[in-house]
Amino acid sequence: GDSWGIFTFLCAALCNLPALPALNCSEELGAGQSIQQTYDLTRYLEHQLRTLAGTYLNYLGPPFNEPDFNPPRLARAERVPSATVDLDLWRGLTDNARLAANYRAYSRLLCYLRVLDGQVGTAELRHRLAHFCASLQGLVLSIGGVMSSLGYPLPAGPAGPPAPPGAPAAPNDFLKKMDDFWLLKELQTWLWRSAKDFNRLKKKVPPSVVTLRLEARGF
């Protein structure tokens, strides 16, 4: 009867399963996932820098560790890449231009921080700086990954050495500390702005896409 026919059909279907296409679900990690990871790393570095900056400014001593200390930027500090660009002008740049600027700036800031790490006199502070440098190196690589996933070329020639050949060292201890102060200040501003950049970018690029693939077997 009907029950026997249905049973026969199910047996035939089960016997032929290896010859049917298999439906596989796989996740492709694309630009959206890379952008999200870079945004998360930027926020982590913001948090990490708040602790590091406080510790380092205390190491420098007064007036650098005073809350209201806000000196004008000296000409010698111009070697540090500045994030003080008009916000509307910055937003008017293409995604490629902003990513390239971030990549170059963090590459150069990392060079400065590594020099700083070698000059610090306390083991604990050197350890914190080394940990932060490793995280910042990860951010540089992550930004490069975002650019590659979006089809943008990496900027030609990463940042050079912190100071050009023959550049004079700080003539006194106060100016050396001023250089360090501006390095931390600019780094804070870059991270703050980068977090906003990647937050906007992740809203433009969809997250990782789940795709379905048919893998034919037995044909």
Coordinates of C-alpha atoms in Angstrom, one line a residue:
G1 CA 0.0 0.0 0.0
D2 CA 1.0 3.6 0.4
S3 CA 3.1 3.0 3.6
W4 CA 5.2 0.4 1.7
G5 CA 5.7 2.8 -1.2
I6 CA 6.9 5.6 1.2
F7 CA 9.2 3.2 3.0
T8 CA 10.7 2.1 -0.4
F9 CA 11.3 5.7 -1.5
L10 CA 13.1 6.6 1.8
C11 CA 15.4 3.6 1.5
A12 CA 16.3 4.5 -2.0
A13 CA 17.0 8.1 -1.0
L14 CA 19.2 7.0 1.9
C15 CA 21.2 4.7 -0.3
N16 CA 21.9 7.4 -2.8
L17 CA 22.9 10.2 -0.4
P18 CA 26.6 10.0 -1.3
A19 CA 25.7 10.9 -4.8
L20 CA 23.7 14.0 -3.8
P21 CA 25.3 17.4 -3.6
A22 CA 26.4 18.3 -0.1
L23 CA 25.4 21.6 1.3
N24 CA 28.3 23.2 3.2
C25 CA 28.2 26.4 5.2
S26 CA 31.4 28.4 5.6
E27 CA 32.3 31.8 6.8
E28 CA 34.5 34.0 4.7
L29 CA 36.4 36.5 6.8
G30 CA 36.5 39.6 4.7
A31 CA 37.0 43.4 5.0
G32 CA 34.2 43.8 7.6
Q33 CA 35.7 41.3 10.0
S34 CA 39.2 42.9 9.5
I35 CA 37.8 46.4 10.2
Q36 CA 36.0 45.2 13.3
Q37 CA 39.2 43.7 14.7
T38 CA 41.2 46.8 13.9
Y39 CA 38.5 49.0 15.7
D40 CA 38.6 46.7 18.8
L41 CA 42.4 46.9 18.8
T42 CA 42.4 50.7 18.5
R43 CA 40.0 51.0 21.5
Y44 CA 42.2 48.6 23.5
L45 CA 45.3 50.7 22.7
E46 CA 43.4 53.8 23.9
H47 CA 42.7 52.2 27.2
Q48 CA 46.3 50.9 27.5
L49 CA 47.8 54.3 26.7
R50 CA 45.8 56.1 29.4
T51 CA 47.6 54.0 32.0
L52 CA 51.0 54.1 30.3
A53 CA 50.8 57.9 29.8
G54 CA 50.0 58.5 33.4
T55 CA 52.9 56.3 34.5
Y56 CA 55.3 57.9 32.1
L57 CA 54.4 61.5 32.9
N58 CA 54.9 60.7 36.6
Y59 CA 58.3 59.4 35.6
L60 CA 59.1 62.7 33.8
G61 CA 58.0 64.6 36.9
P62 CA 56.6 68.2 37.2
P63 CA 55.4 70.1 35.3
F64 CA 54.7 67.3 32.8
N65 CA 52.6 65.3 35.2
E66 CA 50.4 68.2 36.2
P67 CA 46.8 68.1 34.8
D68 CA 46.8 71.6 33.5
F69 CA 50.2 71.5 31.8
N70 CA 49.4 72.4 28.2
P71 CA 52.6 73.9 26.5
P72 CA 52.7 75.2 22.9
R73 CA 54.1 72.7 20.4
L74 CA 57.8 73.4 19.8
A75 CA 59.3 73.3 16.3
R76 CA 61.5 70.3 17.2
A77 CA 58.3 68.3 18.0
E78 CA 57.1 68.7 14.4
R79 CA 59.0 65.5 13.6
V80 CA 56.2 63.6 15.4
P81 CA 53.3 63.1 13.0
S82 CA 50.5 65.5 14.1
A83 CA 46.9 64.5 14.3
T84 CA 45.8 68.1 14.6
V85 CA 44.1 68.3 11.2
D86 CA 40.8 70.1 10.7
L87 CA 38.1 67.5 11.4
D88 CA 36.0 68.4 8.4
L89 CA 39.0 68.3 6.1
W90 CA 40.0 64.8 7.6
R91 CA 36.5 63.5 7.0
G92 CA 36.5 64.8 3.4
L93 CA 39.4 62.5 2.6
T94 CA 38.8 59.2 0.9
D95 CA 38.9 56.0 2.9
N96 CA 42.1 55.0 1.2
A97 CA 43.8 58.4 2.1
R98 CA 42.7 58.1 5.8
L99 CA 43.9 54.5 6.0
A100 CA 47.2 55.4 4.4
A101 CA 47.7 58.3 6.8
N102 CA 47.0 56.1 9.8
Y103 CA 49.4 53.4 8.5
R104 CA 52.2 55.9 8.0
A105 CA 51.6 57.7 11.3
Y106 CA 51.6 54.6 13.5
S107 CA 54.6 53.2 11.7
R108 CA 56.5 56.4 12.5
L109 CA 55.1 56.7 16.1
L110 CA 56.2 53.1 16.7
C111 CA 59.8 54.1 15.7
Y112 CA 59.7 56.9 18.3
L113 CA 58.3 54.7 21.0
R114 CA 61.0 52.0 20.5
V115 CA 63.7 54.7 20.9
L116 CA 61.8 55.8 24.1
D117 CA 61.8 52.3 25.4
G118 CA 65.6 52.1 25.2
Q119 CA 66.0 55.3 27.2
V120 CA 63.8 54.6 30.1
G121 CA 65.5 54.0 33.4
T122 CA 63.1 51.7 35.2
A123 CA 62.4 48.1 34.4
E124 CA 58.7 48.3 35.0
L125 CA 58.2 51.2 32.7
R126 CA 60.4 49.5 30.0
H127 CA 58.2 46.4 30.3
R128 CA 55.0 48.5 29.8
L129 CA 56.5 50.4 26.9
A130 CA 57.6 47.1 25.2
H131 CA 54.1 45.7 25.7
F132 CA 52.5 48.8 24.2
C133 CA 54.9 48.7 21.3
A134 CA 54.0 45.1 20.5
S135 CA 50.3 46.1 20.5
L136 CA 51.0 49.1 18.3
Q137 CA 52.9 46.9 15.9
G138 CA 49.8 44.7 15.8
L139 CA 47.7 47.8 14.9
V140 CA 50.0 48.7 12.0
L141 CA 49.7 45.2 10.6
S142 CA 45.9 45.2 11.2
I143 CA 45.6 48.5 9.3
G144 CA 47.6 47.0 6.5
G145 CA 45.3 44.0 6.5
V146 CA 42.2 46.3 6.2
M147 CA 43.8 48.1 3.2
S148 CA 44.6 44.8 1.5
S149 CA 41.1 43.5 2.0
L150 CA 39.6 46.6 0.5
G151 CA 42.0 46.5 -2.5
Y152 CA 44.1 49.5 -1.5
P153 CA 47.9 49.4 -1.9
L154 CA 50.1 49.9 1.2
P155 CA 51.9 53.3 1.3
A156 CA 55.2 53.1 -0.5
G157 CA 58.1 53.2 2.0
P158 CA 57.2 52.9 5.7
A159 CA 58.2 55.5 8.1
G160 CA 61.9 56.3 8.3
P161 CA 64.0 56.7 11.4
P162 CA 62.6 59.0 14.1
A163 CA 65.1 61.7 13.3
P164 CA 66.9 62.4 10.0
P165 CA 70.6 61.8 9.8
G166 CA 72.5 64.6 11.5
A167 CA 69.5 65.9 13.4
P168 CA 70.6 67.4 16.7
A169 CA 69.6 65.8 19.9
A170 CA 67.6 67.8 22.5
P171 CA 70.0 70.4 23.9
N172 CA 68.8 69.8 27.5
D173 CA 66.8 67.5 29.6
F174 CA 63.7 69.7 29.7
L175 CA 63.4 69.7 25.9
K176 CA 64.0 66.0 25.7
K177 CA 61.1 65.5 28.1
M178 CA 59.0 67.9 26.0
D179 CA 59.6 65.7 23.0
D180 CA 58.4 62.7 25.0
F181 CA 55.3 64.6 26.2
W182 CA 54.3 65.6 22.7
L183 CA 54.8 62.0 21.5
L184 CA 52.3 60.7 24.0
K185 CA 49.9 63.6 23.4
E186 CA 49.9 63.1 19.6
L187 CA 49.5 59.3 20.0
Q188 CA 46.4 59.8 22.2
T189 CA 44.9 62.1 19.6
W190 CA 45.7 59.6 16.7
L191 CA 44.1 56.7 18.6
W192 CA 41.0 58.8 19.5
R193 CA 40.5 59.8 15.8
S194 CA 41.3 56.3 14.5
A195 CA 38.7 54.8 16.6
K196 CA 36.1 57.1 15.1
D197 CA 37.5 56.3 11.6
F198 CA 37.1 52.6 12.0
N199 CA 33.7 52.9 13.6
R200 CA 32.5 54.8 10.6
L201 CA 34.2 52.4 8.2
K202 CA 32.7 49.3 9.7
K203 CA 29.2 50.8 9.2
K204 CA 30.0 51.2 5.5
V205 CA 31.4 47.8 5.0
P206 CA 29.2 44.8 5.9
P207 CA 30.4 42.2 8.4
S208 CA 31.7 38.8 7.3
V209 CA 29.4 37.2 4.9
V210 CA 28.1 33.7 5.4
T211 CA 28.1 31.9 2.0
L212 CA 26.6 28.6 0.9
R213 CA 28.6 26.3 -1.4
L214 CA 27.4 23.2 -3.2
E215 CA 30.1 20.6 -3.5
A216 CA 29.1 18.0 -6.0
R217 CA 30.0 14.4 -5.0
G218 CA 29.7 11.4 -7.1
F219 CA 29.2 13.2 -10.4

